[in-house]
Every structure is written in C-alpha cells, then in structure tokens.
Coordinates of N, CA and C in Angstrom, one line a residue:
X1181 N -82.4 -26.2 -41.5 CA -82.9 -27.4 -42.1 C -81.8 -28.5 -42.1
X1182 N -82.3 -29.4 -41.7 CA -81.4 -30.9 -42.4 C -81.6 -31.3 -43.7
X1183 N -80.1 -32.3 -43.6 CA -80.2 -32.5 -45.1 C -81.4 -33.7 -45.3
X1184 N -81.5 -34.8 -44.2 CA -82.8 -35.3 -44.3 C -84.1 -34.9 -44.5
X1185 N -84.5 -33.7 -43.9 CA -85.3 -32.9 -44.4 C -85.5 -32.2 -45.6
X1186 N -84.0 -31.9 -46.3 CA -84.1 -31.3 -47.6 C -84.1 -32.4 -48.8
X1187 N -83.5 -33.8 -48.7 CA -83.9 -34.8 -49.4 C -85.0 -35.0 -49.6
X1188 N -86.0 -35.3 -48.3 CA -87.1 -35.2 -48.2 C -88.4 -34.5 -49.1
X1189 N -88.0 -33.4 -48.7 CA -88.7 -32.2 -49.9 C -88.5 -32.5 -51.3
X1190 N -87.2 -32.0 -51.4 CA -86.7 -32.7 -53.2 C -87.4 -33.7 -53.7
X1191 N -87.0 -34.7 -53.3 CA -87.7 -36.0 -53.7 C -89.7 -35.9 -54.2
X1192 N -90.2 -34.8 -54.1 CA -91.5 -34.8 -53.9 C -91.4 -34.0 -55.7
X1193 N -90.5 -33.7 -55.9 CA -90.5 -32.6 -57.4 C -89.6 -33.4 -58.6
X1194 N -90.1 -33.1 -59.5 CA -89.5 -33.8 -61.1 C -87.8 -33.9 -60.9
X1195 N -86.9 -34.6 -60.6 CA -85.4 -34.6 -60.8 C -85.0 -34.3 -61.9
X1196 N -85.3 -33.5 -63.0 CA -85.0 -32.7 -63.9 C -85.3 -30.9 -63.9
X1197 N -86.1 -31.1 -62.8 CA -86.3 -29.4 -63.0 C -85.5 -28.8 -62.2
X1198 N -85.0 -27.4 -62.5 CA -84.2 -26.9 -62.4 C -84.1 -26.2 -61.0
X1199 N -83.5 -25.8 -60.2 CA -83.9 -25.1 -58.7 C -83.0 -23.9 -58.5
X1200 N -83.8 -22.9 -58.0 CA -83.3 -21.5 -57.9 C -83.5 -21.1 -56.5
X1201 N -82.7 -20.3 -55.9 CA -83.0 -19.8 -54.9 C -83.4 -18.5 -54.8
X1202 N -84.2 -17.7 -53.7 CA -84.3 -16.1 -53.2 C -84.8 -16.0 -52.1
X1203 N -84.6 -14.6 -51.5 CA -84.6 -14.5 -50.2 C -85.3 -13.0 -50.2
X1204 N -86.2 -12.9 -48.9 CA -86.9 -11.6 -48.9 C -86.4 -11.1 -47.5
X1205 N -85.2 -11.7 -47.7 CA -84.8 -10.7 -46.0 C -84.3 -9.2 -46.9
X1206 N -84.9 -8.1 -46.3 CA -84.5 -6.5 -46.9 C -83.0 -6.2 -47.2
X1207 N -82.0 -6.9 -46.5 CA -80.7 -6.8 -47.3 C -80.2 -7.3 -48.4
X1208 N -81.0 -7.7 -49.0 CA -80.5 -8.3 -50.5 C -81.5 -7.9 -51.6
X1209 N -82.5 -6.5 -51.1 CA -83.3 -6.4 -52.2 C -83.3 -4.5 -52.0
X1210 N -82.9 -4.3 -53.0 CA -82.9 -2.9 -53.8 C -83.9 -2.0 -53.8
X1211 N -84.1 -1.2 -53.2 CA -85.1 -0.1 -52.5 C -86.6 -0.6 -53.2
X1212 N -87.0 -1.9 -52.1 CA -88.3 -2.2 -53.0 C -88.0 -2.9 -54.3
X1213 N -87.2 -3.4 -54.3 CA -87.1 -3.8 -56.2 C -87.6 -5.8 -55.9
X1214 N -87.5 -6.3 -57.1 CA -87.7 -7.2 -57.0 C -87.1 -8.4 -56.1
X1215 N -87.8 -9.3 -55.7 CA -87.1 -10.6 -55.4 C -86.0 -10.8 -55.9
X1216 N -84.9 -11.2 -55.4 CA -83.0 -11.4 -55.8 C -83.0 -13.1 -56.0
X1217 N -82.7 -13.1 -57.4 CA -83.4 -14.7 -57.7 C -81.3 -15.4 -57.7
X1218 N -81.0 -16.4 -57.0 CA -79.9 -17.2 -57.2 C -79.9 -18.4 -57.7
X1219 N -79.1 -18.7 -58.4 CA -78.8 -19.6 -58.6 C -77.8 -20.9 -58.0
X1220 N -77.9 -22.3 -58.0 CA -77.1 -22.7 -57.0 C -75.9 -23.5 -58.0
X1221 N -74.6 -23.0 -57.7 CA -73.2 -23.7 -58.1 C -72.5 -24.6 -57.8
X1222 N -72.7 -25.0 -56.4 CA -72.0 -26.4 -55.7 C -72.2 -26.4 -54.3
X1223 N -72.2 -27.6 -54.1 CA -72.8 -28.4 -52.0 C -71.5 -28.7 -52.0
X1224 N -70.9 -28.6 -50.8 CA -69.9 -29.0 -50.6 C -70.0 -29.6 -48.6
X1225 N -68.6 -29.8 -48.0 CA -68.7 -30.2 -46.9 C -67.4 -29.5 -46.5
X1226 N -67.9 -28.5 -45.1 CA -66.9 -27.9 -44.3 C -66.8 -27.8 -42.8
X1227 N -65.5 -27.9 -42.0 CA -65.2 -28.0 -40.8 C -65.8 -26.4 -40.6
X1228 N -66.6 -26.1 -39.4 CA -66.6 -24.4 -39.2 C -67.2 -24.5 -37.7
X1229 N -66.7 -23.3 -37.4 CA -67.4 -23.1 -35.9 C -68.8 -22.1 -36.3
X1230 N -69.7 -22.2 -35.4 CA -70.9 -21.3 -35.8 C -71.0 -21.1 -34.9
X1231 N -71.7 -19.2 -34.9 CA -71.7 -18.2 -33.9 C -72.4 -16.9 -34.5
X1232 N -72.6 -16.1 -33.4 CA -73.1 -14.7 -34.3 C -72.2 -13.5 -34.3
X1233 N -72.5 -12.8 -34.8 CA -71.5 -11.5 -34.8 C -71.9 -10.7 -33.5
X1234 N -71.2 -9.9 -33.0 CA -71.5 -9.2 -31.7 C -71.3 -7.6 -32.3
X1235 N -71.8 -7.3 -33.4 CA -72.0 -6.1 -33.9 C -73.1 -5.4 -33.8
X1236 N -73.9 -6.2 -32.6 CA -75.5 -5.9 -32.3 C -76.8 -6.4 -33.8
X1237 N -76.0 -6.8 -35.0 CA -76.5 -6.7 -36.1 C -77.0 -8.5 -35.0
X1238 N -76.5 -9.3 -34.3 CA -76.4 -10.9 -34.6 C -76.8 -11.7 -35.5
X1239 N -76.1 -11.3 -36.6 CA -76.3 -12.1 -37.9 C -75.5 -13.5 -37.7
X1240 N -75.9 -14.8 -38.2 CA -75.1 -16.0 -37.7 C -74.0 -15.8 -39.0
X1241 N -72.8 -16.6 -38.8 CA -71.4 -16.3 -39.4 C -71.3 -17.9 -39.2
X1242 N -69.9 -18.0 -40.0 CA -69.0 -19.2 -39.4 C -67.7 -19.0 -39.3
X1243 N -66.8 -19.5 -38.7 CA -65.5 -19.4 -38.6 C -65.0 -20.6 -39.5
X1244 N -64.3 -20.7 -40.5 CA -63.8 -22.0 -41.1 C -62.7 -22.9 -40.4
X1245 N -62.7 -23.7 -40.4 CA -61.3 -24.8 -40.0 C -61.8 -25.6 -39.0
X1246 N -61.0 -26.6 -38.7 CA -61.1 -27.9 -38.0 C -60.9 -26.9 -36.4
X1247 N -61.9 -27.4 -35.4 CA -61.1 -27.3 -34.0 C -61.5 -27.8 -32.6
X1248 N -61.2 -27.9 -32.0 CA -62.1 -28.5 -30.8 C -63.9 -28.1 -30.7
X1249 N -64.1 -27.0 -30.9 CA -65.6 -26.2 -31.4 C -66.3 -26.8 -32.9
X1250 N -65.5 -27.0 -33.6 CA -66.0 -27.1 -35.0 C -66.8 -27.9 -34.8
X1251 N -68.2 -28.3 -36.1 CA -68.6 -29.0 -36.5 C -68.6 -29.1 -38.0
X1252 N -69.1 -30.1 -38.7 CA -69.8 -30.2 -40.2 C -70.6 -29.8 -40.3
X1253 N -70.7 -28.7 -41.6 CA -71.6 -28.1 -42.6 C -71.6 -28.1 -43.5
X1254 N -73.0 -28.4 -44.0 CA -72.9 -28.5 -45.7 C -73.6 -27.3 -46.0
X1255 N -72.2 -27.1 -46.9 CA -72.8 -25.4 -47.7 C -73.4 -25.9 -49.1
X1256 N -74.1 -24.9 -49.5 CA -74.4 -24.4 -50.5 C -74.2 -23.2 -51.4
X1257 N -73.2 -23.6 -52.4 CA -73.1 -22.3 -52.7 C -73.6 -21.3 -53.8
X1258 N -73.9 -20.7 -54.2 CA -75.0 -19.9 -55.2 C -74.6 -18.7 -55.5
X1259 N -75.1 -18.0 -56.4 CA -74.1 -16.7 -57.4 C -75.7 -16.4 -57.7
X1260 N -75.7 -14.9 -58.1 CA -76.8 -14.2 -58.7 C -76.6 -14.0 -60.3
X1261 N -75.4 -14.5 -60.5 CA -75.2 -14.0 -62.0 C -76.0 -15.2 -62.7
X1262 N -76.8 -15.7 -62.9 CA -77.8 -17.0 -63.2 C -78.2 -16.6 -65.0

C-alpha cells in the first residue's frame, strides 16, 4: 500500500478513534487461538534495500542503510503489549 492510499482510507474515519492492528497470517496466531491484536507506536522514515529471504520460506525482509539499491520506506512500528 501507499501512503496516498493509506491517507486516503484514514481520512474516511473519525480522527479521534483509536487504530489497532492484526494479522491472520498462521505465524502470529497460537494453535488456533485468537486474532493477535497490535498496537501502533511510531511511523517513521528509512533508507533499506528490499528483497526476500532465500530460505525457501520467501518471506520479504529489508536490509537497513543508505546504498546504491536502497530506497525509502515508511515503517510502522507496533508492539502487542497494547
């Protein structure tokens, strides 16, 4: 998603209510247990190269730092302890 796209959205809901994240990919949920609800702590902006892992898993990763490869990413960052 872009961030124009995610403004986008936002903008359609009350700017006081509060926003949580979760995810139903099976690695973050406990033999069947509930939805893994997060919370979000800070956006920020980072130099990183993007790529997948060659562990056959191809989960996407990033490499941090400035380089000939890098681009800009805005992270989001988020904790479950909410």
């Amino acid at each position: 998603m872009k961030i124009k796209d995610l403004i986008k959205k936002l903008q359609q809901y009350d700017p006081e209510q509060s926003i949580s994240c979760y995810s139903e990919d099976d690695g973050l949920r406990s033999n069947g247990g509930p939805v893994q609800i997060f919370e979000l702590l800070n956006i920020s902006e980072v130099d990183a190269e993007s790529s997948r892992l060659e562990d056959g898993s191809g989960r996407p990763w990033l490499k941090f730092g400035k380089s000939n490869n890098s681009s800009k990413f805005a992270l989001i960052e988020i904790t479950s302890d909410a």
